[in-house]
Amino acid sequence: EQKIVKAGDKDLDGQLDFEEFVHYLQDHEKKLRLVFKSLDKKNDGRIDAQEIVQSLRDLGVKISEQQAEKILKSMDKNGTMTIDWNEWRDYHLLHPVENIPEIILYWKHSTIFDVGENLTVPDEFTVEERQTGMWWRHLVAGGGAGAVSRTCTAPLDRLKVLMQVHASRSNNMCIVGGFTQMIREGGPRSLWRGNGINVLKIAPESAIKFMAYEQIKRFIGTDQEMLRIHERLLAGSLAGAIAQSSIYPMEVLKTRMALRKTGQYSGMLDCAKNILKKEGMAAFYKGYIPNMLGIIPYAGIDLAVYETLKNTWLQRYAVNSADPGVFVLLACGTISSTCGQLASYPLALVRTRMQAQASVEGAPEVTMRGLFKHILKTEGAFGLYRGLAPNFMKVIPAVSISYVVYENLKMTLGV
């Protein structure tokens, strides 16, 4: 509605009078006529499923004929399984989209949200979005949304880290007990320990990941605008590994800051100086191997589950539409992210414990393999999932907050 008013409001009074509305419809109809003609490959005044498949393929988007038929059904009024000009115009006249890529973009960018974990596969942008600078607005909106959602769920994140490091059979830390212990030790403000660095690392990680992803796509040599799922997994995993390697010392700092006692460090820089002085540079890369190993199962399962759930929903329930809707996309994203975390959680727990190791002179350095053996021996398989409850508790609020903030930031930035 806002787009229609903005496009048609010639005297800039914030309202559409009848004359302006008619002018908007005429102007919009011309644009729709051009799009209709570009889709009508056979020049017979009708669009069929094969023409939709071909047109989208020209734009680098692969869809099946079955999916194209769903797009047709949503516009087809007389059941002929083809669309004439009147059906096309009636369907799109009050939709302020002006071209096919705009219709596709909604699908692509409805899934950026931040659950406070390392989301591996970046969003993809069209050539036009990269040229117009729209891509950085999406990234800024995504980063801002991530900062707000991480800050809102930081107490649960800190509790997860404490449970990963300190919980055991002898110290059975529960959620209420954990919060009580944190507040008693450092007051309500201590619930947000480690959040500052967790928010700070969003910007460099997102930027490096995005740039690496674009370069890897070129290296793979694909000329597709949107990659196939195995190409996205490969490019996303490599980009995630490059970004994680670049900012990994910040990951270690975040864990140490979350675990610190009251008065132990005056701030992030003091913490970094202490680690460097007492443990050396190598301490900033503790837990690096399990962290890298966790990227593949997380990214693979996240992507595969997301695509499977979305396509299953479309085949079963989207009888008259090829658009699953934002809540279905968010639900698919939430479930897939949760499955990805579940698969890579033992590696994440071992990584956190290795990051937390403060070297005592003469004490042996525990390896990844050694830690796995020790946890399985002393706590059993359940020990590899310590802190899972607060981790899952934060997923739905993180997704919800992230989505709301992301949508509002997009509007503010004019996306």
Short mmCIF file of C-alpha atoms in Angstrom, two decimals:
data_model
loop_
_atom_site.label_atom_id
_atom_site.label_comp_id
_atom_site.label_asym_id
_atom_site.label_seq_id
_atom_site.Cartn_x
_atom_site.Cartn_y
_atom_site.Cartn_z
CA GLU A 1 0.00 0.00 0.00
CA GLN A 2 2.81 2.40 0.91
CA LYS A 3 4.62 1.57 -2.35
CA ILE A 4 1.46 2.23 -4.40
CA VAL A 5 0.88 5.61 -2.70
CA LYS A 6 4.56 6.56 -3.09
CA ALA A 7 4.57 5.58 -6.79
CA GLY A 8 1.35 7.43 -7.65
CA ASP A 9 1.51 10.50 -5.35
CA LYS A 10 2.58 13.21 -7.81
CA ASP A 11 1.85 16.28 -5.62
CA LEU A 12 3.55 14.64 -2.56
CA ASP A 13 0.64 15.26 -0.16
CA GLY A 14 0.81 11.69 1.18
CA GLN A 15 -2.53 10.75 -0.45
CA LEU A 16 -3.78 9.46 -3.80
CA ASP A 17 -6.64 11.35 -5.41
CA PHE A 18 -8.68 9.75 -8.23
CA GLU A 19 -6.60 11.32 -11.00
CA GLU A 20 -3.31 10.15 -9.44
CA PHE A 21 -4.71 6.66 -8.90
CA VAL A 22 -5.79 6.36 -12.56
CA HIS A 23 -2.35 7.62 -13.65
CA TYR A 24 -0.66 5.03 -11.40
CA LEU A 25 -2.80 2.21 -12.86
CA GLN A 26 -2.05 3.26 -16.45
CA ASP A 27 1.67 3.52 -15.78
CA HIS A 28 1.76 0.22 -13.87
CA GLU A 29 -0.28 -1.49 -16.60
CA LYS A 30 2.36 -0.53 -19.19
CA LYS A 31 5.10 -2.15 -17.06
CA LEU A 32 2.97 -5.26 -16.56
CA ARG A 33 2.35 -5.44 -20.34
CA LEU A 34 6.14 -5.44 -20.94
CA VAL A 35 6.66 -8.25 -18.40
CA PHE A 36 3.75 -10.22 -19.95
CA LYS A 37 5.28 -9.87 -23.42
CA SER A 38 8.72 -10.97 -22.17
CA LEU A 39 7.10 -14.13 -20.70
CA ASP A 40 5.00 -14.84 -23.78
CA LYS A 41 7.74 -16.55 -25.80
CA LYS A 42 5.34 -17.97 -28.41
CA ASN A 43 3.63 -14.58 -29.00
CA ASP A 44 0.18 -16.20 -28.85
CA GLY A 45 -1.21 -13.89 -26.15
CA ARG A 46 -1.07 -16.64 -23.48
CA ILE A 47 1.52 -17.80 -20.95
CA ASP A 48 1.86 -21.53 -20.21
CA ALA A 49 3.96 -23.48 -17.70
CA GLN A 50 6.85 -24.12 -20.13
CA GLU A 51 7.18 -20.38 -20.84
CA ILE A 52 7.39 -19.64 -17.09
CA VAL A 53 10.07 -22.35 -16.64
CA GLN A 54 12.06 -20.94 -19.59
CA SER A 55 11.77 -17.29 -18.46
CA LEU A 56 12.92 -18.09 -14.93
CA ARG A 57 15.76 -20.25 -16.30
CA ASP A 58 16.92 -17.23 -18.33
CA LEU A 59 17.14 -15.34 -15.02
CA GLY A 60 19.18 -18.16 -13.45
CA VAL A 61 16.32 -19.62 -11.38
CA LYS A 62 15.55 -23.30 -11.90
CA ILE A 63 12.02 -24.49 -11.17
CA SER A 64 10.16 -27.65 -12.19
CA GLU A 65 7.13 -27.66 -14.48
CA GLN A 66 5.05 -28.74 -11.46
CA GLN A 67 6.10 -25.58 -9.59
CA ALA A 68 5.36 -23.47 -12.69
CA GLU A 69 1.86 -24.97 -12.81
CA LYS A 70 1.31 -23.83 -9.19
CA ILE A 71 2.26 -20.29 -10.20
CA LEU A 72 -0.24 -20.55 -13.09
CA LYS A 73 -3.04 -21.89 -10.86
CA SER A 74 -2.76 -18.88 -8.55
CA MET A 75 -3.62 -16.56 -11.50
CA ASP A 76 -5.73 -18.83 -13.75
CA LYS A 77 -9.41 -17.94 -13.35
CA ASN A 78 -10.98 -20.06 -16.12
CA GLY A 79 -9.10 -23.32 -15.54
CA THR A 80 -7.33 -23.41 -18.93
CA MET A 81 -3.86 -23.73 -17.30
CA THR A 82 -2.74 -20.74 -19.37
CA ILE A 83 -2.87 -17.03 -18.48
CA ASP A 84 -4.16 -14.41 -20.86
CA TRP A 85 -3.46 -10.69 -20.55
CA ASN A 86 -6.64 -9.95 -18.53
CA GLU A 87 -5.85 -12.64 -15.92
CA TRP A 88 -2.24 -11.43 -15.64
CA ARG A 89 -3.26 -7.77 -15.28
CA ASP A 90 -6.05 -8.46 -12.72
CA TYR A 91 -3.68 -10.50 -10.56
CA HIS A 92 -0.78 -8.01 -10.54
CA LEU A 93 -2.46 -4.62 -10.91
CA LEU A 94 -2.50 -3.79 -7.19
CA HIS A 95 0.80 -5.58 -6.52
CA PRO A 96 3.56 -2.91 -6.71
CA VAL A 97 6.06 -5.37 -8.25
CA GLU A 98 7.29 -4.26 -11.66
CA ASN A 99 9.35 -7.22 -12.91
CA ILE A 100 9.93 -10.94 -12.46
CA PRO A 101 13.11 -10.62 -10.30
CA GLU A 102 11.09 -8.54 -7.78
CA ILE A 103 8.57 -11.38 -7.47
CA ILE A 104 11.41 -13.87 -6.88
CA LEU A 105 13.32 -11.67 -4.39
CA TYR A 106 10.64 -12.01 -1.69
CA TRP A 107 11.36 -15.72 -1.57
CA LYS A 108 15.10 -15.30 -1.37
CA HIS A 109 15.33 -12.70 1.39
CA SER A 110 12.61 -13.93 3.77
CA THR A 111 14.99 -16.21 5.60
CA ILE A 112 17.70 -13.96 7.10
CA PHE A 113 17.57 -14.32 10.85
CA ASP A 114 20.09 -14.78 13.59
CA VAL A 115 19.86 -17.48 16.26
CA GLY A 116 23.18 -16.45 17.80
CA GLU A 117 25.03 -19.35 16.18
CA ASN A 118 27.30 -19.29 13.13
CA LEU A 119 24.84 -19.23 10.24
CA THR A 120 26.98 -20.73 7.55
CA VAL A 121 25.41 -20.11 4.15
CA PRO A 122 25.04 -16.40 3.31
CA ASP A 123 22.12 -14.91 1.44
CA GLU A 124 22.43 -14.60 -2.35
CA PHE A 125 21.97 -11.35 -4.27
CA THR A 126 21.20 -10.64 -7.89
CA VAL A 127 23.55 -8.68 -10.19
CA GLU A 128 21.11 -5.74 -10.03
CA GLU A 129 21.12 -5.76 -6.21
CA ARG A 130 24.91 -5.79 -6.15
CA GLN A 131 25.12 -2.90 -8.66
CA THR A 132 22.53 -0.74 -6.88
CA GLY A 133 24.08 -1.31 -3.45
CA MET A 134 20.92 -3.03 -2.17
CA TRP A 135 23.04 -5.97 -0.95
CA TRP A 136 24.81 -3.95 1.78
CA ARG A 137 21.45 -2.66 3.04
CA HIS A 138 20.27 -6.25 3.45
CA LEU A 139 23.52 -7.09 5.26
CA VAL A 140 23.25 -4.03 7.54
CA ALA A 141 19.60 -4.89 8.31
CA GLY A 142 20.61 -8.50 9.00
CA GLY A 143 23.51 -7.39 11.22
CA GLY A 144 21.32 -4.97 13.18
CA ALA A 145 18.67 -7.64 13.66
CA GLY A 146 21.35 -10.08 14.84
CA ALA A 147 22.71 -7.55 17.35
CA VAL A 148 19.26 -6.93 18.88
CA SER A 149 18.26 -10.62 19.00
CA ARG A 150 21.61 -11.68 20.50
CA THR A 151 21.38 -8.95 23.15
CA CYS A 152 17.81 -9.99 24.06
CA THR A 153 18.76 -13.69 24.37
CA ALA A 154 22.27 -13.11 25.87
CA PRO A 155 21.35 -14.42 29.38
CA LEU A 156 20.36 -17.79 27.86
CA ASP A 157 23.54 -17.80 25.77
CA ARG A 158 25.74 -17.15 28.82
CA LEU A 159 23.89 -19.88 30.77
CA LYS A 160 24.55 -22.30 27.88
CA VAL A 161 28.32 -21.54 28.01
CA LEU A 162 28.42 -21.98 31.82
CA MET A 163 26.57 -25.31 31.56
CA GLN A 164 28.86 -26.51 28.73
CA VAL A 165 31.98 -25.79 30.80
CA HIS A 166 30.98 -26.33 34.45
CA ALA A 167 27.98 -28.71 34.46
CA SER A 168 28.73 -32.36 35.24
CA ARG A 169 27.22 -35.31 37.11
CA SER A 170 28.49 -33.91 40.42
CA ASN A 171 27.48 -30.31 39.53
CA ASN A 172 24.04 -30.75 37.97
CA MET A 173 23.32 -27.13 37.00
CA CYS A 174 19.67 -26.45 36.13
CA ILE A 175 18.26 -23.40 34.34
CA VAL A 176 16.77 -21.63 37.40
CA GLY A 177 19.81 -22.54 39.53
CA GLY A 178 22.17 -21.25 36.83
CA PHE A 179 20.44 -17.87 36.62
CA THR A 180 20.33 -17.59 40.42
CA GLN A 181 24.06 -18.39 40.63
CA MET A 182 24.94 -15.74 37.98
CA ILE A 183 22.85 -13.00 39.68
CA ARG A 184 24.20 -13.87 43.15
CA GLU A 185 27.80 -13.74 41.86
CA GLY A 186 27.65 -10.54 39.80
CA GLY A 187 24.18 -8.97 39.93
CA PRO A 188 21.65 -8.73 37.04
CA ARG A 189 24.21 -7.05 34.72
CA SER A 190 26.37 -10.19 34.82
CA LEU A 191 23.72 -11.99 32.71
CA TRP A 192 25.04 -10.06 29.69
CA ARG A 193 28.74 -10.94 30.13
CA GLY A 194 30.32 -11.76 26.77
CA ASN A 195 27.49 -10.14 24.81
CA GLY A 196 29.56 -7.11 23.75
CA ILE A 197 32.09 -9.16 21.80
CA ASN A 198 29.31 -11.48 20.53
CA VAL A 199 27.63 -8.44 18.90
CA LEU A 200 30.93 -6.90 17.72
CA LYS A 201 31.90 -10.00 15.74
CA ILE A 202 28.68 -9.94 13.63
CA ALA A 203 29.94 -7.19 11.27
CA PRO A 204 33.40 -8.58 10.36
CA GLU A 205 32.12 -12.17 10.17
CA SER A 206 29.16 -11.27 7.89
CA ALA A 207 31.33 -9.09 5.62
CA ILE A 208 34.15 -11.65 5.25
CA LYS A 209 31.65 -14.49 4.74
CA PHE A 210 29.74 -12.57 2.07
CA MET A 211 32.88 -11.56 0.15
CA ALA A 212 34.37 -15.06 0.38
CA TYR A 213 31.06 -16.61 -0.76
CA GLU A 214 30.92 -14.39 -3.85
CA GLN A 215 34.56 -15.22 -4.76
CA ILE A 216 34.05 -18.98 -4.23
CA LYS A 217 30.93 -18.87 -6.44
CA ARG A 218 33.08 -17.43 -9.24
CA PHE A 219 35.81 -20.01 -8.58
CA ILE A 220 33.28 -22.86 -8.82
CA GLY A 221 32.62 -21.43 -12.28
CA THR A 222 28.84 -21.45 -12.15
CA ASP A 223 26.98 -18.92 -14.29
CA GLN A 224 23.75 -19.47 -12.36
CA GLU A 225 22.31 -16.53 -10.43
CA MET A 226 21.11 -18.93 -7.74
CA LEU A 227 23.28 -21.96 -6.92
CA ARG A 228 22.08 -25.55 -6.71
CA ILE A 229 21.93 -26.97 -3.18
CA HIS A 230 25.26 -28.91 -3.28
CA GLU A 231 27.02 -25.82 -4.73
CA ARG A 232 25.53 -23.63 -1.98
CA LEU A 233 26.71 -26.14 0.63
CA LEU A 234 30.26 -26.21 -0.76
CA ALA A 235 30.53 -22.42 -1.24
CA GLY A 236 28.81 -21.69 2.10
CA SER A 237 30.96 -24.12 4.09
CA LEU A 238 34.20 -22.74 2.61
CA ALA A 239 33.06 -19.13 3.16
CA GLY A 240 32.08 -20.00 6.74
CA ALA A 241 35.48 -21.62 7.36
CA ILE A 242 37.32 -18.54 5.99
CA ALA A 243 35.19 -16.12 8.07
CA GLN A 244 35.53 -18.23 11.23
CA SER A 245 39.32 -18.49 10.79
CA SER A 246 39.54 -14.69 10.47
CA ILE A 247 37.53 -13.84 13.59
CA TYR A 248 38.26 -16.93 15.73
CA PRO A 249 40.21 -15.04 18.46
CA MET A 250 36.97 -13.07 19.07
CA GLU A 251 35.16 -16.41 19.64
CA VAL A 252 37.70 -17.33 22.33
CA LEU A 253 37.36 -13.87 23.91
CA LYS A 254 33.56 -14.19 23.93
CA THR A 255 33.79 -17.51 25.84
CA ARG A 256 36.35 -16.15 28.35
CA MET A 257 34.28 -12.98 28.90
CA ALA A 258 31.11 -15.06 29.48
CA LEU A 259 32.94 -17.23 32.05
CA ARG A 260 34.78 -14.45 33.89
CA LYS A 261 34.27 -13.79 37.60
CA THR A 262 33.36 -10.31 38.90
CA GLY A 263 36.41 -8.02 38.74
CA GLN A 264 38.56 -10.57 36.88
CA TYR A 265 38.96 -8.34 33.79
CA SER A 266 38.24 -4.63 33.35
CA GLY A 267 37.08 -5.20 29.75
CA MET A 268 37.68 -6.99 26.44
CA LEU A 269 41.17 -5.50 25.89
CA ASP A 270 42.25 -6.38 29.43
CA CYS A 271 41.02 -9.96 28.89
CA ALA A 272 42.96 -10.21 25.58
CA LYS A 273 46.14 -8.82 27.23
CA ASN A 274 45.87 -11.34 30.09
CA ILE A 275 45.43 -14.31 27.74
CA LEU A 276 48.36 -13.16 25.58
CA LYS A 277 50.63 -12.60 28.60
CA LYS A 278 49.84 -15.84 30.47
CA GLU A 279 49.07 -18.32 27.64
CA GLY A 280 50.56 -16.87 24.47
CA MET A 281 49.11 -16.37 21.00
CA ALA A 282 48.16 -20.06 20.59
CA ALA A 283 45.45 -19.66 23.26
CA PHE A 284 43.40 -17.55 20.82
CA TYR A 285 43.02 -20.62 18.58
CA LYS A 286 42.02 -23.18 21.23
CA GLY A 287 39.10 -25.29 19.98
CA TYR A 288 39.74 -24.27 16.38
CA ILE A 289 39.65 -27.83 14.96
CA PRO A 290 36.26 -28.90 16.47
CA ASN A 291 34.88 -25.51 15.41
CA MET A 292 35.91 -26.09 11.78
CA LEU A 293 34.65 -29.69 11.83
CA GLY A 294 31.25 -28.49 13.12
CA ILE A 295 30.68 -26.23 10.10
CA ILE A 296 30.04 -29.08 7.62
CA PRO A 297 27.26 -30.97 9.52
CA TYR A 298 25.66 -27.69 10.61
CA ALA A 299 25.55 -26.20 7.11
CA GLY A 300 24.64 -29.47 5.37
CA ILE A 301 21.77 -30.42 7.67
CA ASP A 302 20.50 -26.82 7.95
CA LEU A 303 20.30 -26.43 4.15
CA ALA A 304 18.98 -29.92 3.38
CA VAL A 305 16.24 -29.83 6.06
CA TYR A 306 15.20 -26.28 5.05
CA GLU A 307 14.84 -27.14 1.34
CA THR A 308 13.07 -30.45 2.10
CA LEU A 309 10.55 -28.89 4.51
CA LYS A 310 9.81 -25.96 2.19
CA ASN A 311 9.29 -28.17 -0.86
CA THR A 312 7.18 -30.71 1.10
CA TRP A 313 4.92 -27.93 2.38
CA LEU A 314 4.51 -26.51 -1.14
CA GLN A 315 3.63 -29.90 -2.61
CA ARG A 316 1.09 -30.76 0.10
CA TYR A 317 -0.58 -27.49 1.07
CA ALA A 318 0.17 -24.78 -1.51
CA VAL A 319 -2.44 -25.96 -4.01
CA ASN A 320 -3.14 -22.54 -5.53
CA SER A 321 0.15 -20.76 -4.90
CA ALA A 322 3.90 -21.19 -5.32
CA ASP A 323 4.55 -18.78 -2.42
CA PRO A 324 4.86 -20.54 0.96
CA GLY A 325 4.42 -17.31 2.96
CA VAL A 326 6.75 -15.78 5.50
CA PHE A 327 5.62 -17.80 8.54
CA VAL A 328 6.14 -21.10 6.74
CA LEU A 329 9.62 -19.96 5.65
CA LEU A 330 10.44 -18.89 9.22
CA ALA A 331 9.15 -22.20 10.64
CA CYS A 332 11.21 -24.17 8.09
CA GLY A 333 14.27 -22.05 8.94
CA THR A 334 13.81 -22.49 12.68
CA ILE A 335 13.44 -26.28 12.45
CA SER A 336 16.37 -26.66 10.02
CA SER A 337 18.65 -24.48 12.17
CA THR A 338 17.67 -26.49 15.26
CA CYS A 339 18.47 -29.79 13.46
CA GLY A 340 21.82 -28.36 12.32
CA GLN A 341 22.69 -27.32 15.87
CA LEU A 342 21.65 -30.70 17.26
CA ALA A 343 24.01 -32.51 14.86
CA SER A 344 27.01 -30.26 15.52
CA TYR A 345 26.38 -29.66 19.26
CA PRO A 346 28.97 -32.14 20.69
CA LEU A 347 31.68 -30.45 18.59
CA ALA A 348 30.46 -27.02 19.79
CA LEU A 349 30.62 -28.20 23.43
CA VAL A 350 34.17 -29.56 23.05
CA ARG A 351 35.19 -26.31 21.29
CA THR A 352 33.82 -24.22 24.20
CA ARG A 353 35.60 -26.36 26.81
CA MET A 354 38.88 -26.05 24.90
CA GLN A 355 38.41 -22.27 24.60
CA ALA A 356 37.80 -22.10 28.36
CA GLN A 357 41.05 -23.89 29.29
CA ALA A 358 43.19 -21.45 31.23
CA SER A 359 46.68 -22.96 31.09
CA VAL A 360 48.16 -23.69 34.48
CA GLU A 361 51.91 -24.13 34.45
CA GLY A 362 52.75 -27.79 34.15
CA ALA A 363 49.15 -28.85 33.42
CA PRO A 364 48.70 -31.00 30.30
CA GLU A 365 46.94 -29.48 27.27
CA VAL A 366 43.76 -31.46 26.62
CA THR A 367 43.24 -32.38 22.97
CA MET A 368 39.90 -32.64 21.17
CA ARG A 369 40.11 -36.44 21.16
CA GLY A 370 41.14 -36.50 24.81
CA LEU A 371 38.19 -34.30 25.80
CA PHE A 372 35.69 -36.48 23.91
CA LYS A 373 37.05 -39.59 25.66
CA HIS A 374 37.02 -37.88 29.08
CA ILE A 375 33.41 -36.63 28.70
CA LEU A 376 32.12 -40.01 27.46
CA LYS A 377 33.97 -41.83 30.26
CA THR A 378 32.90 -39.56 33.15
CA GLU A 379 29.46 -38.34 31.99
CA GLY A 380 28.35 -40.63 29.18
CA ALA A 381 26.85 -39.51 25.84
CA PHE A 382 24.51 -37.13 27.70
CA GLY A 383 27.57 -35.11 28.76
CA LEU A 384 28.11 -34.05 25.13
CA TYR A 385 24.76 -32.22 25.20
CA ARG A 386 25.18 -30.12 28.36
CA GLY A 387 23.55 -26.68 27.91
CA LEU A 388 21.26 -27.87 25.11
CA ALA A 389 18.06 -26.74 26.92
CA PRO A 390 18.93 -23.00 27.15
CA ASN A 391 20.35 -23.23 23.62
CA PHE A 392 16.99 -24.42 22.22
CA MET A 393 15.02 -22.06 24.50
CA LYS A 394 16.62 -19.08 22.76
CA VAL A 395 15.90 -20.23 19.16
CA ILE A 396 12.24 -19.12 18.85
CA PRO A 397 12.65 -15.72 20.63
CA ALA A 398 15.88 -15.09 18.68
CA VAL A 399 14.20 -15.86 15.33
CA SER A 400 11.09 -13.79 16.18
CA ILE A 401 13.03 -10.73 17.42
CA SER A 402 15.51 -11.00 14.55
CA TYR A 403 12.74 -11.16 11.94
CA VAL A 404 10.74 -8.20 13.34
CA VAL A 405 13.86 -6.00 13.66
CA TYR A 406 15.10 -7.09 10.20
CA GLU A 407 11.79 -6.15 8.50
CA ASN A 408 11.70 -2.75 10.24
CA LEU A 409 15.36 -2.00 9.44
CA LYS A 410 14.75 -2.93 5.78
CA MET A 411 11.94 -0.36 5.61
CA THR A 412 14.12 2.28 7.32
CA LEU A 413 16.99 1.63 4.89
CA GLY A 414 14.62 1.76 1.92
CA VAL A 415 14.96 -1.88 0.82
#
